[in-house]
């Protein structure tokens, strides 16, 4: 009897030891996994670091590349497209004007009424229609035939308000959210589809943003779009254009479409996630800056990091296959996780569960996921800020003395007289994503320094692609280069 008891006790002790060993083993494994996950995030942070010194290098590189791109076609990855837009709206325009905007998946027609004296833009009606999928890959004729009919109906409905209707012609501006190489103000050639479909024609959406900014404030010289895609344009001085273009003679300033999405510099902080995203994209080696900044990509960079974390630690569950799906984590979802201020990070749990189908992720890992979103967004916003200051540098508005001005940053009042400069910004990433906006504004102030920063004002503008195009039609109506007879 005694032997049995001893035997049982020994058996239980062995079992307990085995259980304990298994538990300890699991704990050790988890702790090691946790360390590796922490390392993934630390490495991301190091790889994405954007101290002011590095941002200033990006500023210089942007200004130098702009110079090179303007000097010769193919001289830089920056296309620096001449737009032949010389006349930005002054605010004195009067009358009824139309705009047509061809965006990613739909087109819009707008009617804008202007009362002169920088009046508020008096009402605008909008007709928005989706573009059927097959037309996105068909010929330009088919696409424009499709657009022409609703355009005619829309304009017809507004004829009672159109002062020019008696003449049988209206001013129509056309914006296009793709890179277009202009031959003149009213004609151009599409360079490359950057978002999924194709044709020929005119004004880039950033130019529309600049037009709206300039209509409201004549110190607006730069416009930036930070949304699904990203790009900038600016008003280049006539002498810089003559100098760099050689043959071109112009006594007037001209808007240049930078197409900064394609900017590249060795100073950009690039990680393995960016390299993989680029390699797996339909346009590898293109739009490198855009792939680090714009709403199209930020969510996917974060997804790649979270996927990497899930490979190091089993708390994501055995089957986190949704994490393998490209672009499943859209940037607005990432922003929602980043903005989550609830103590138990409820929104993060929701996105993980509903979108990525990963339930029950512990709080410490959810916190790390918020950190990942923060790192990715912070880098994007700060790089965009450096890009803007690069443009300011190119036109001598950053307080440094321009591209040839060297590294020293002279004090205001010493050699350089600062002028007020307004940068018009549009796009959901900037306007809807508070933390992105704060990071961008903060970086601008850091790069420019406290003496210069107050001279640079960022203003959010509304609907450059639509209203801006109508305003450009208005400012060009005197020379009637864009008259469209329907
Ligand atoms: C396009 C630009 C456009 C920008 C903003 C980019 O993907 O290349 O032409 O201005 O998106 O819509």
CSV table of C-alpha atoms and ligand atoms in Angstrom, one decimal:
chain,number,residue,atom,x,y,z
A,1,UNK,CA,0.0,0.0,0.0
A,2,UNK,CA,2.8,2.3,1.1
A,3,UNK,CA,4.7,1.5,-2.2
A,4,UNK,CA,1.6,2.4,-4.3
A,5,UNK,CA,1.2,5.7,-2.5
A,6,UNK,CA,4.9,6.5,-3.0
A,7,UNK,CA,4.7,5.4,-6.7
A,8,UNK,CA,1.6,7.6,-7.2
A,9,UNK,CA,3.2,10.6,-5.6
A,10,UNK,CA,6.3,10.2,-7.7
A,11,UNK,CA,4.2,9.9,-10.8
A,12,UNK,CA,2.3,13.0,-10.0
A,13,UNK,CA,5.5,14.9,-9.2
A,14,UNK,CA,6.9,13.9,-12.6
A,15,UNK,CA,3.7,15.0,-14.4
A,16,UNK,CA,3.8,18.2,-12.5
A,17,UNK,CA,7.4,18.7,-13.5
A,18,UNK,CA,6.5,18.0,-17.1
A,19,UNK,CA,3.6,20.5,-17.1
A,20,UNK,CA,5.8,23.1,-15.3
A,21,UNK,CA,8.5,22.5,-17.9
A,22,UNK,CA,6.1,22.8,-20.8
A,23,UNK,CA,4.7,26.0,-19.3
A,24,UNK,CA,8.1,27.4,-18.6
A,25,UNK,CA,9.2,26.4,-22.1
A,26,UNK,CA,6.1,28.3,-23.5
A,27,UNK,CA,6.8,31.3,-21.4
A,28,UNK,CA,10.5,31.4,-22.5
A,29,UNK,CA,9.4,30.9,-26.1
A,30,UNK,CA,6.9,33.7,-25.8
A,31,UNK,CA,9.4,36.0,-24.1
A,32,UNK,CA,11.9,35.4,-26.9
A,33,UNK,CA,9.2,36.0,-29.4
A,34,UNK,CA,8.2,39.2,-27.7
A,35,UNK,CA,11.8,40.3,-27.8
A,36,UNK,CA,12.0,39.6,-31.5
A,37,UNK,CA,8.8,41.5,-32.1
A,38,UNK,CA,10.2,44.5,-30.1
A,39,UNK,CA,13.3,44.3,-32.2
A,40,UNK,CA,11.1,44.4,-35.4
A,41,UNK,CA,9.6,47.6,-34.2
A,42,UNK,CA,12.9,49.1,-33.0
A,43,UNK,CA,14.5,48.3,-36.4
A,44,UNK,CA,11.6,50.0,-38.1
A,45,UNK,CA,12.0,53.0,-36.0
A,46,UNK,CA,15.7,53.2,-36.8
A,47,UNK,CA,15.1,52.6,-40.5
A,48,UNK,CA,12.5,55.3,-40.7
A,49,UNK,CA,14.3,57.9,-38.6
A,50,UNK,CA,14.0,61.5,-40.0
A,51,UNK,CA,16.1,63.8,-37.8
A,52,UNK,CA,16.2,67.4,-39.0
A,53,UNK,CA,19.7,67.0,-40.4
A,54,UNK,CA,18.5,64.2,-42.7
A,55,UNK,CA,15.4,66.2,-43.7
A,56,UNK,CA,17.6,69.1,-44.7
A,57,UNK,CA,19.6,66.7,-46.9
A,58,UNK,CA,16.3,65.7,-48.5
A,59,UNK,CA,15.4,69.4,-49.0
A,60,UNK,CA,18.7,70.0,-50.8
A,61,UNK,CA,18.3,66.9,-52.9
A,62,UNK,CA,14.8,68.0,-53.9
A,63,UNK,CA,15.9,71.5,-54.9
A,64,UNK,CA,18.9,70.1,-56.9
A,65,UNK,CA,16.8,67.5,-58.7
A,66,UNK,CA,14.2,70.2,-59.6
A,67,UNK,CA,17.0,72.2,-61.1
A,68,UNK,CA,18.3,69.2,-63.1
A,69,UNK,CA,14.8,68.2,-64.2
A,70,UNK,CA,14.1,71.7,-65.5
A,71,UNK,CA,17.4,71.9,-67.2
A,72,UNK,CA,17.0,68.9,-69.5
A,73,UNK,CA,14.4,66.3,-70.2
A,74,UNK,CA,15.4,63.1,-68.4
A,75,UNK,CA,17.9,65.1,-66.3
A,76,UNK,CA,16.2,63.9,-63.2
A,77,UNK,CA,13.6,61.5,-62.0
A,78,UNK,CA,11.5,64.6,-61.5
A,79,UNK,CA,9.7,65.3,-64.7
A,80,UNK,CA,9.3,69.1,-64.0
A,81,UNK,CA,6.5,69.4,-66.6
A,82,UNK,CA,5.9,72.9,-68.0
A,83,UNK,CA,2.2,73.6,-67.8
A,84,UNK,CA,2.1,76.8,-69.9
A,85,UNK,CA,-0.1,78.2,-67.1
A,86,UNK,CA,1.0,81.8,-66.7
A,87,UNK,CA,-2.1,83.4,-65.5
A,88,UNK,CA,-3.2,82.3,-62.1
A,89,UNK,CA,-6.6,83.6,-60.9
A,90,UNK,CA,-6.3,87.1,-59.4
A,91,UNK,CA,-9.6,87.1,-57.6
A,92,UNK,CA,-11.2,89.6,-60.0
A,93,UNK,CA,-12.8,87.0,-62.3
A,94,UNK,CA,-16.5,87.4,-62.9
A,95,UNK,CA,-19.0,85.1,-64.6
A,96,UNK,CA,-20.0,81.4,-64.9
A,97,UNK,CA,-17.4,78.8,-65.6
A,98,UNK,CA,-17.3,75.1,-66.0
A,99,UNK,CA,-14.9,72.3,-65.0
A,100,UNK,CA,-14.5,68.7,-65.8
A,101,UNK,CA,-12.3,66.5,-63.6
A,102,UNK,CA,-11.2,63.1,-64.5
A,103,UNK,CA,-10.1,61.3,-61.3
A,104,UNK,CA,-9.4,57.7,-60.4
A,105,UNK,CA,-12.7,56.0,-61.0
A,106,UNK,CA,-15.2,58.8,-61.7
A,107,UNK,CA,-15.6,62.1,-63.5
A,108,UNK,CA,-17.2,65.3,-62.2
A,109,UNK,CA,-18.7,68.3,-63.9
A,110,UNK,CA,-18.9,71.6,-62.0
A,111,UNK,CA,-20.4,75.0,-62.5
A,112,UNK,CA,-18.8,77.9,-60.7
A,113,UNK,CA,-20.0,81.5,-60.4
A,114,UNK,CA,-17.6,84.2,-59.6
A,115,UNK,CA,-18.5,87.7,-58.5
A,116,UNK,CA,-15.1,89.5,-58.7
A,117,UNK,CA,-13.1,91.2,-55.9
A,118,UNK,CA,-12.0,87.8,-54.5
A,119,UNK,CA,-15.6,87.1,-53.9
A,120,UNK,CA,-16.6,83.9,-52.2
A,121,UNK,CA,-17.1,81.3,-55.0
A,122,UNK,CA,-20.8,81.5,-55.5
A,123,UNK,CA,-22.3,78.1,-55.4
A,124,UNK,CA,-21.2,75.3,-57.6
A,125,UNK,CA,-23.3,72.4,-58.8
A,126,UNK,CA,-21.7,69.1,-59.3
A,127,UNK,CA,-22.6,66.2,-61.4
A,128,UNK,CA,-20.6,63.1,-60.5
A,129,UNK,CA,-20.6,59.9,-62.5
A,130,UNK,CA,-18.6,56.6,-62.3
A,131,UNK,CA,-16.6,55.6,-65.2
A,132,UNK,CA,-17.5,52.1,-66.3
A,133,UNK,CA,-14.6,49.7,-65.9
A,134,UNK,CA,-14.1,48.8,-69.6
A,135,UNK,CA,-13.8,52.5,-70.5
A,136,UNK,CA,-10.7,52.8,-68.3
A,137,UNK,CA,-8.7,50.7,-70.7
A,138,UNK,CA,-10.4,51.7,-73.9
A,139,UNK,CA,-9.6,54.5,-76.4
A,140,UNK,CA,-9.7,58.2,-75.5
A,141,UNK,CA,-12.4,58.6,-78.1
A,142,UNK,CA,-14.7,56.2,-76.4
A,143,UNK,CA,-14.0,57.7,-73.0
A,144,UNK,CA,-14.7,61.3,-74.2
A,145,UNK,CA,-17.8,60.2,-76.1
A,146,UNK,CA,-19.1,58.8,-72.8
A,147,UNK,CA,-18.3,62.1,-71.0
A,148,UNK,CA,-19.7,64.4,-73.7
A,149,UNK,CA,-23.3,63.5,-73.3
A,150,UNK,CA,-23.8,64.2,-69.6
A,151,UNK,CA,-21.6,67.3,-70.0
A,152,UNK,CA,-24.0,68.7,-72.7
A,153,UNK,CA,-27.0,68.0,-70.4
A,154,UNK,CA,-25.4,69.6,-67.4
A,155,UNK,CA,-24.3,72.7,-69.3
A,156,UNK,CA,-27.8,72.9,-70.9
A,157,UNK,CA,-29.4,72.9,-67.5
A,158,UNK,CA,-27.3,75.8,-66.4
A,159,UNK,CA,-27.8,78.0,-69.4
A,160,UNK,CA,-30.3,80.3,-67.7
A,161,UNK,CA,-27.4,81.3,-65.3
A,162,UNK,CA,-24.7,81.4,-67.9
A,163,UNK,CA,-23.9,84.9,-69.2
A,164,UNK,CA,-22.0,83.5,-72.1
A,165,UNK,CA,-24.7,81.1,-73.3
A,166,UNK,CA,-26.0,83.7,-75.8
A,167,UNK,CA,-22.6,83.5,-77.5
A,168,UNK,CA,-22.9,79.7,-77.6
A,169,UNK,CA,-19.6,79.1,-75.9
A,170,UNK,CA,-18.6,78.5,-72.3
A,171,UNK,CA,-15.2,78.4,-70.5
A,172,UNK,CA,-14.4,74.9,-69.5
A,173,UNK,CA,-11.3,73.8,-67.5
A,174,UNK,CA,-10.2,70.2,-67.5
A,175,UNK,CA,-8.2,68.7,-64.6
A,176,UNK,CA,-6.7,65.3,-64.7
A,177,UNK,CA,-5.1,63.5,-61.7
A,178,UNK,CA,-2.3,62.0,-63.8
A,179,UNK,CA,1.1,63.3,-65.1
A,180,UNK,CA,0.5,65.2,-68.4
A,181,UNK,CA,3.2,66.7,-70.5
A,182,UNK,CA,1.8,69.9,-72.0
A,183,UNK,CA,2.6,71.3,-75.4
A,184,UNK,CA,0.6,74.4,-74.8
A,185,UNK,CA,-2.0,75.5,-72.2
A,186,UNK,CA,-4.8,73.7,-74.0
A,187,UNK,CA,-3.1,70.5,-75.2
A,188,UNK,CA,-1.0,67.8,-73.6
A,189,UNK,CA,0.1,64.2,-73.6
A,190,UNK,CA,-0.4,61.8,-70.8
A,191,UNK,CA,2.9,60.4,-69.7
A,192,UNK,CA,2.0,57.4,-67.6
A,193,UNK,CA,-1.0,56.0,-65.8
A,194,UNK,CA,-0.1,56.2,-62.1
A,195,UNK,CA,-3.4,55.0,-60.8
A,196,UNK,CA,-4.8,52.4,-63.2
A,197,UNK,CA,-6.1,53.9,-66.5
A,198,UNK,CA,-5.2,56.0,-69.6
A,199,UNK,CA,-5.6,59.0,-72.3
A,200,UNK,CA,-4.5,62.4,-73.5
A,201,UNK,CA,-5.2,65.9,-72.2
A,202,UNK,CA,-4.6,68.9,-69.9
A,203,UNK,CA,-4.2,70.5,-66.4
A,204,UNK,CA,-2.8,68.4,-63.5
A,205,UNK,CA,-4.9,68.5,-60.3
A,206,UNK,CA,-2.1,70.2,-58.3
A,207,UNK,CA,-2.3,73.2,-60.8
A,208,UNK,CA,-6.0,73.4,-59.9
A,209,UNK,CA,-5.1,73.5,-56.2
A,210,UNK,CA,-2.6,76.3,-56.9
A,211,UNK,CA,-5.3,78.2,-58.8
A,212,UNK,CA,-7.7,78.0,-55.8
A,213,UNK,CA,-5.0,79.0,-53.4
A,214,UNK,CA,-4.0,82.0,-55.6
A,215,UNK,CA,-7.6,83.1,-56.1
A,216,UNK,CA,-7.9,83.5,-52.3
A,217,UNK,CA,-4.4,84.7,-51.6
A,218,UNK,CA,-1.9,86.0,-54.2
A,219,UNK,CA,1.1,85.0,-52.1
A,220,UNK,CA,0.3,81.3,-52.9
A,221,UNK,CA,3.2,80.1,-55.0
A,222,UNK,CA,3.2,76.3,-54.2
A,223,UNK,CA,0.5,73.7,-54.2
A,224,UNK,CA,0.7,70.2,-52.8
A,225,UNK,CA,-1.7,67.3,-52.9
A,226,UNK,CA,-1.3,64.6,-50.3
A,227,UNK,CA,-4.1,62.1,-50.8
A,228,UNK,CA,-4.2,58.7,-52.5
A,229,UNK,CA,-1.4,60.0,-54.6
A,230,UNK,CA,1.0,62.9,-54.0
A,231,UNK,CA,2.4,65.7,-56.1
A,232,UNK,CA,3.3,69.4,-56.1
A,233,UNK,CA,3.5,72.3,-58.5
A,234,UNK,CA,4.8,75.8,-58.1
A,235,UNK,CA,5.1,79.1,-59.8
A,236,UNK,CA,8.6,79.2,-61.4
A,237,UNK,CA,10.3,82.5,-62.2
A,238,UNK,CA,10.5,83.4,-65.9
A,239,UNK,CA,14.3,83.8,-65.7
A,240,UNK,CA,14.8,80.4,-64.2
A,241,UNK,CA,12.7,78.8,-67.0
A,242,UNK,CA,14.6,80.7,-69.8
A,243,UNK,CA,17.9,79.8,-68.3
A,244,UNK,CA,17.2,76.2,-68.0
A,245,UNK,CA,15.1,75.6,-71.1
A,246,UNK,CA,17.5,77.5,-73.4
A,247,UNK,CA,15.3,77.9,-76.5
A,248,UNK,CA,12.2,79.0,-74.6
A,249,UNK,CA,11.7,82.7,-74.4
A,250,UNK,CA,9.2,84.0,-72.0
A,251,UNK,CA,8.9,87.0,-69.9
A,252,UNK,CA,6.3,85.5,-67.7
A,253,UNK,CA,6.4,83.1,-64.7
A,254,UNK,CA,5.0,79.7,-65.3
A,255,UNK,CA,3.5,76.9,-63.2
A,256,UNK,CA,5.7,73.8,-63.2
A,257,UNK,CA,4.2,70.4,-62.3
A,258,UNK,CA,7.0,68.8,-60.3
A,259,UNK,CA,5.5,65.2,-60.3
A,260,UNK,CA,7.4,64.8,-57.1
A,261,UNK,CA,5.9,61.3,-56.5
A,262,UNK,CA,8.8,60.1,-58.6
A,263,UNK,CA,11.5,61.9,-56.6
A,264,UNK,CA,14.4,59.8,-55.4
A,265,UNK,CA,17.4,60.4,-53.3
A,266,UNK,CA,19.8,58.2,-51.3
A,267,UNK,CA,19.0,60.4,-48.3
A,268,UNK,CA,15.4,59.0,-48.1
A,269,UNK,CA,15.2,56.5,-45.2
A,270,UNK,CA,14.2,53.3,-47.0
A,271,UNK,CA,13.4,50.0,-45.2
A,272,UNK,CA,13.1,46.4,-46.4
A,273,UNK,CA,9.3,46.9,-46.3
A,274,UNK,CA,9.6,49.8,-48.9
A,275,UNK,CA,11.8,47.7,-51.1
A,276,UNK,CA,9.4,44.8,-51.1
A,277,UNK,CA,6.4,47.0,-51.6
A,278,UNK,CA,8.1,48.6,-54.6
A,279,UNK,CA,9.3,45.3,-56.0
A,280,UNK,CA,5.8,43.8,-55.9
A,281,UNK,CA,4.1,46.9,-57.3
A,282,UNK,CA,3.0,47.3,-60.9
A,283,UNK,CA,5.5,50.1,-61.3
A,284,UNK,CA,8.8,49.1,-59.6
A,285,UNK,CA,11.5,51.8,-59.4
A,286,UNK,CA,8.8,54.5,-60.1
A,287,UNK,CA,7.0,56.9,-57.7
A,288,UNK,CA,9.5,56.1,-54.9
A,289,UNK,CA,8.6,59.2,-52.9
A,290,UNK,CA,4.9,58.7,-53.4
A,291,UNK,CA,5.3,55.1,-52.1
A,292,UNK,CA,6.7,56.4,-48.8
A,293,UNK,CA,4.2,59.2,-48.4
A,294,UNK,CA,0.8,58.8,-50.0
A,295,UNK,CA,-2.5,57.3,-48.8
A,296,UNK,CA,-2.3,54.6,-51.4
A,297,UNK,CA,0.6,53.0,-49.7
A,298,UNK,CA,0.9,53.9,-45.9
A,299,UNK,CA,-1.5,51.2,-44.8
A,300,UNK,CA,0.3,48.6,-46.8
A,301,UNK,CA,3.7,49.5,-45.3
A,302,UNK,CA,2.1,49.0,-41.9
A,303,UNK,CA,0.5,45.7,-43.0
A,304,UNK,CA,3.9,44.4,-44.0
A,305,UNK,CA,5.4,45.3,-40.6
A,306,UNK,CA,2.5,43.6,-38.7
A,307,UNK,CA,2.9,40.5,-40.9
A,308,UNK,CA,6.6,40.4,-40.0
A,309,UNK,CA,5.6,40.7,-36.3
A,310,UNK,CA,3.1,37.9,-36.6
A,311,UNK,CA,5.9,35.6,-37.9
A,312,UNK,CA,7.9,36.2,-34.7
A,313,UNK,CA,5.1,35.6,-32.2
A,314,UNK,CA,2.2,33.2,-32.1
A,315,UNK,CA,-0.3,35.7,-30.4
A,316,UNK,CA,-1.6,36.5,-33.9
A,317,UNK,CA,-3.1,33.0,-34.0
A,318,UNK,CA,-2.0,30.2,-36.3
A,319,UNK,CA,-3.9,31.5,-39.3
A,320,UNK,CA,-3.3,35.2,-39.9
A,321,UNK,CA,-3.5,34.7,-43.6
A,322,UNK,CA,-5.4,38.0,-44.2
A,323,UNK,CA,-2.2,39.7,-43.3
A,324,UNK,CA,-0.8,38.3,-46.5
A,325,UNK,CA,-3.4,40.1,-48.6
A,326,UNK,CA,-1.8,43.2,-50.2
A,327,UNK,CA,-3.6,46.5,-49.5
A,328,UNK,CA,-6.1,44.9,-47.2
A,329,UNK,CA,-5.1,47.4,-44.5
A,330,UNK,CA,-6.2,50.6,-46.1
A,331,UNK,CA,-4.7,53.9,-44.9
A,332,UNK,CA,-7.9,55.2,-43.3
A,333,UNK,CA,-8.1,52.0,-41.2
A,334,UNK,CA,-4.5,52.5,-40.2
A,335,UNK,CA,-5.3,56.1,-39.3
A,336,UNK,CA,-8.2,54.9,-37.1
A,337,UNK,CA,-5.9,52.6,-35.2
A,338,UNK,CA,-3.3,55.3,-34.9
A,339,UNK,CA,-5.9,57.8,-33.6
A,340,UNK,CA,-7.3,55.3,-31.1
A,341,UNK,CA,-7.2,57.0,-27.7
A,342,UNK,CA,-9.3,54.4,-25.7
A,343,UNK,CA,-7.3,52.9,-22.8
A,344,UNK,CA,-7.9,49.3,-24.1
A,345,UNK,CA,-7.3,50.3,-27.8
A,346,UNK,CA,-10.7,49.2,-28.8
A,347,UNK,CA,-10.5,50.5,-32.4
A,348,UNK,CA,-7.2,48.6,-32.9
A,349,UNK,CA,-8.9,45.4,-31.7
A,350,UNK,CA,-11.8,46.0,-34.0
A,351,UNK,CA,-9.6,46.5,-37.1
A,352,UNK,CA,-7.5,43.5,-36.2
A,353,UNK,CA,-10.6,41.3,-35.7
A,354,UNK,CA,-12.9,42.6,-38.5
A,355,UNK,CA,-10.5,43.4,-41.2
A,356,UNK,CA,-7.5,41.1,-40.5
A,357,UNK,CA,-9.5,38.4,-38.8
A,358,UNK,CA,-7.1,38.3,-35.9
A,359,UNK,CA,-9.1,38.2,-32.6
A,360,UNK,CA,-7.8,38.6,-29.0
A,361,UNK,CA,-4.4,40.3,-29.7
A,362,UNK,CA,-3.0,41.2,-26.2
A,363,UNK,CA,-2.9,44.9,-25.3
A,364,UNK,CA,0.9,45.1,-25.3
A,365,UNK,CA,1.0,44.0,-28.9
A,366,UNK,CA,-1.9,46.4,-29.8
A,367,UNK,CA,0.2,49.2,-28.4
A,368,UNK,CA,3.1,48.1,-30.6
A,369,UNK,CA,0.8,48.2,-33.6
A,370,UNK,CA,-0.1,51.8,-32.8
A,371,UNK,CA,3.6,52.5,-32.6
A,372,UNK,CA,4.1,51.0,-36.1
A,373,UNK,CA,1.3,53.2,-37.5
A,374,UNK,CA,3.0,56.2,-35.8
A,375,UNK,CA,6.4,55.5,-37.2
A,376,UNK,CA,5.1,55.0,-40.8
A,377,UNK,CA,3.0,58.1,-40.7
A,378,UNK,CA,5.5,60.3,-39.0
A,379,UNK,CA,8.1,59.5,-41.6
A,380,UNK,CA,5.7,60.2,-44.4
A,381,UNK,CA,4.6,63.5,-43.1
A,382,UNK,CA,8.1,64.7,-42.3
A,383,UNK,CA,9.3,63.7,-45.8
A,384,UNK,CA,6.4,65.6,-47.4
A,385,UNK,CA,7.5,68.6,-45.3
A,386,UNK,CA,11.0,68.3,-46.6
A,387,UNK,CA,9.7,68.1,-50.1
A,388,UNK,CA,7.8,71.3,-49.6
A,389,UNK,CA,10.8,73.1,-48.2
A,390,UNK,CA,12.8,71.8,-51.2
A,391,UNK,CA,10.4,73.6,-53.5
A,392,UNK,CA,10.6,76.8,-51.3
A,393,UNK,CA,14.4,76.5,-51.6
A,394,UNK,CA,14.2,76.3,-55.4
A,395,UNK,CA,12.3,79.5,-55.6
A,396,UNK,CA,14.3,81.2,-52.9
A,397,UNK,CA,11.6,81.3,-50.2
A,398,UNK,CA,13.2,79.1,-47.5
A,399,UNK,CA,15.5,81.7,-46.2
A,400,UNK,CA,18.7,79.8,-47.3
A,401,UNK,CA,19.5,81.8,-50.4
A,402,UNK,CA,18.2,79.2,-52.9
A,403,UNK,CA,19.8,76.2,-54.6
A,404,UNK,CA,23.2,77.8,-54.9
A,405,UNK,CA,22.9,79.3,-51.4
A,406,UNK,CA,25.0,76.7,-49.6
A,407,UNK,CA,24.3,75.2,-46.2
A,408,UNK,CA,24.6,78.2,-43.9
A,409,UNK,CA,21.2,79.5,-42.9
A,410,UNK,CA,21.5,83.3,-42.7
A,411,UNK,CA,19.5,85.1,-40.1
A,412,UNK,CA,16.5,87.0,-41.2
A,413,UNK,CA,17.3,90.7,-41.6
A,414,UNK,CA,21.0,89.9,-42.4
A,415,UNK,CA,21.2,89.2,-46.1
A,416,UNK,CA,17.9,87.8,-47.1
A,417,UNK,CA,14.6,89.7,-46.9
A,418,UNK,CA,11.9,87.1,-46.3
A,419,UNK,CA,8.6,87.4,-48.1
A,420,UNK,CA,5.3,85.8,-47.0
A,421,UNK,CA,4.7,82.6,-49.0
A,422,UNK,CA,1.6,80.5,-48.9
A,423,UNK,CA,1.5,76.8,-49.7
A,424,UNK,CA,-1.9,75.5,-50.7
A,425,UNK,CA,-2.5,71.9,-49.6
A,426,UNK,CA,-5.2,69.5,-50.5
A,427,UNK,CA,-5.9,65.8,-50.1
A,428,UNK,CA,-7.5,63.5,-47.5
A,429,UNK,CA,-4.2,62.4,-45.9
A,430,UNK,CA,-3.5,65.9,-44.8
A,431,UNK,CA,-7.0,67.2,-44.1
A,432,UNK,CA,-8.5,64.1,-42.4
A,433,UNK,CA,-5.5,62.5,-40.6
A,434,UNK,CA,-4.8,64.8,-37.7
A,435,UNK,CA,-1.6,63.2,-36.6
A,436,UNK,CA,-0.2,63.3,-40.2
A,437,UNK,CA,-1.0,67.0,-40.4
A,438,UNK,CA,0.6,67.7,-37.0
A,439,UNK,CA,3.8,65.9,-37.9
A,440,UNK,CA,4.0,67.7,-41.2
A,441,UNK,CA,3.5,71.1,-39.7
A,442,UNK,CA,6.0,70.4,-36.9
A,443,UNK,CA,8.6,69.2,-39.4
A,444,UNK,CA,8.2,72.4,-41.5
A,445,UNK,CA,8.8,74.5,-38.5
A,446,UNK,CA,11.9,72.5,-37.5
A,447,UNK,CA,13.4,72.6,-41.0
A,448,UNK,CA,12.8,76.2,-41.6
A,449,UNK,CA,13.8,77.4,-38.1
A,450,UNK,CA,12.0,79.9,-36.0
A,451,UNK,CA,13.1,82.9,-37.9
A,452,UNK,CA,11.8,81.7,-41.3
A,453,UNK,CA,8.8,79.5,-40.4
A,454,UNK,CA,6.4,82.4,-39.6
A,455,UNK,CA,6.8,83.5,-43.3
A,456,UNK,CA,5.6,80.2,-44.7
A,457,UNK,CA,1.8,79.6,-44.3
A,458,UNK,CA,0.1,76.4,-45.1
A,459,UNK,CA,-3.5,76.8,-46.2
A,460,UNK,CA,-5.9,74.0,-46.9
A,461,UNK,CA,-7.8,74.6,-50.1
A,462,UNK,CA,-11.0,73.1,-51.3
A,463,UNK,CA,-11.4,71.1,-54.5
A,464,UNK,CA,-8.6,72.3,-56.7
A,465,UNK,CA,-9.4,69.6,-59.2
A,466,UNK,CA,-12.9,71.0,-59.8
A,467,UNK,CA,-13.1,74.6,-58.7
A,468,UNK,CA,-9.5,75.2,-59.6
A,469,UNK,CA,-10.0,74.1,-63.1
A,470,UNK,CA,-13.0,76.4,-63.5
A,471,UNK,CA,-10.9,79.3,-62.0
A,472,UNK,CA,-8.2,78.6,-64.6
A,473,UNK,CA,-10.8,78.6,-67.3
A,474,UNK,CA,-11.9,82.0,-65.9
A,475,UNK,CA,-8.4,83.5,-65.7
A,476,UNK,CA,-7.7,82.3,-69.3
A,477,UNK,CA,-11.0,83.4,-70.7
A,478,UNK,CA,-9.5,86.7,-71.8
A,479,UNK,CA,-7.2,84.9,-74.3
A,480,UNK,CA,-10.0,82.3,-74.8
A,481,UNK,CA,-7.6,79.5,-75.2
A,482,UNK,CA,-9.9,76.9,-73.6
A,483,UNK,CA,-13.2,77.9,-75.1
A,484,UNK,CA,-15.2,74.8,-75.7
A,485,UNK,CA,-18.2,74.9,-78.1
A,486,UNK,CA,-20.8,72.4,-77.2
B,1,LIG,C1,0.0,61.6,-60.0
B,1,LIG,C2,0.0,63.1,-60.1
B,1,LIG,C3,-1.1,63.6,-59.3
B,1,LIG,C4,-1.1,63.1,-57.9
B,1,LIG,C5,-2.2,63.7,-57.0
B,1,LIG,C6,0.0,61.1,-58.5
B,1,LIG,O1,-0.1,59.7,-58.5
B,1,LIG,O2,1.2,61.1,-60.6
B,1,LIG,O3,-0.1,63.5,-61.4
B,1,LIG,O4,-1.1,65.0,-59.3
B,1,LIG,O5,-1.1,61.7,-57.9
B,1,LIG,O6,-3.4,63.3,-57.4
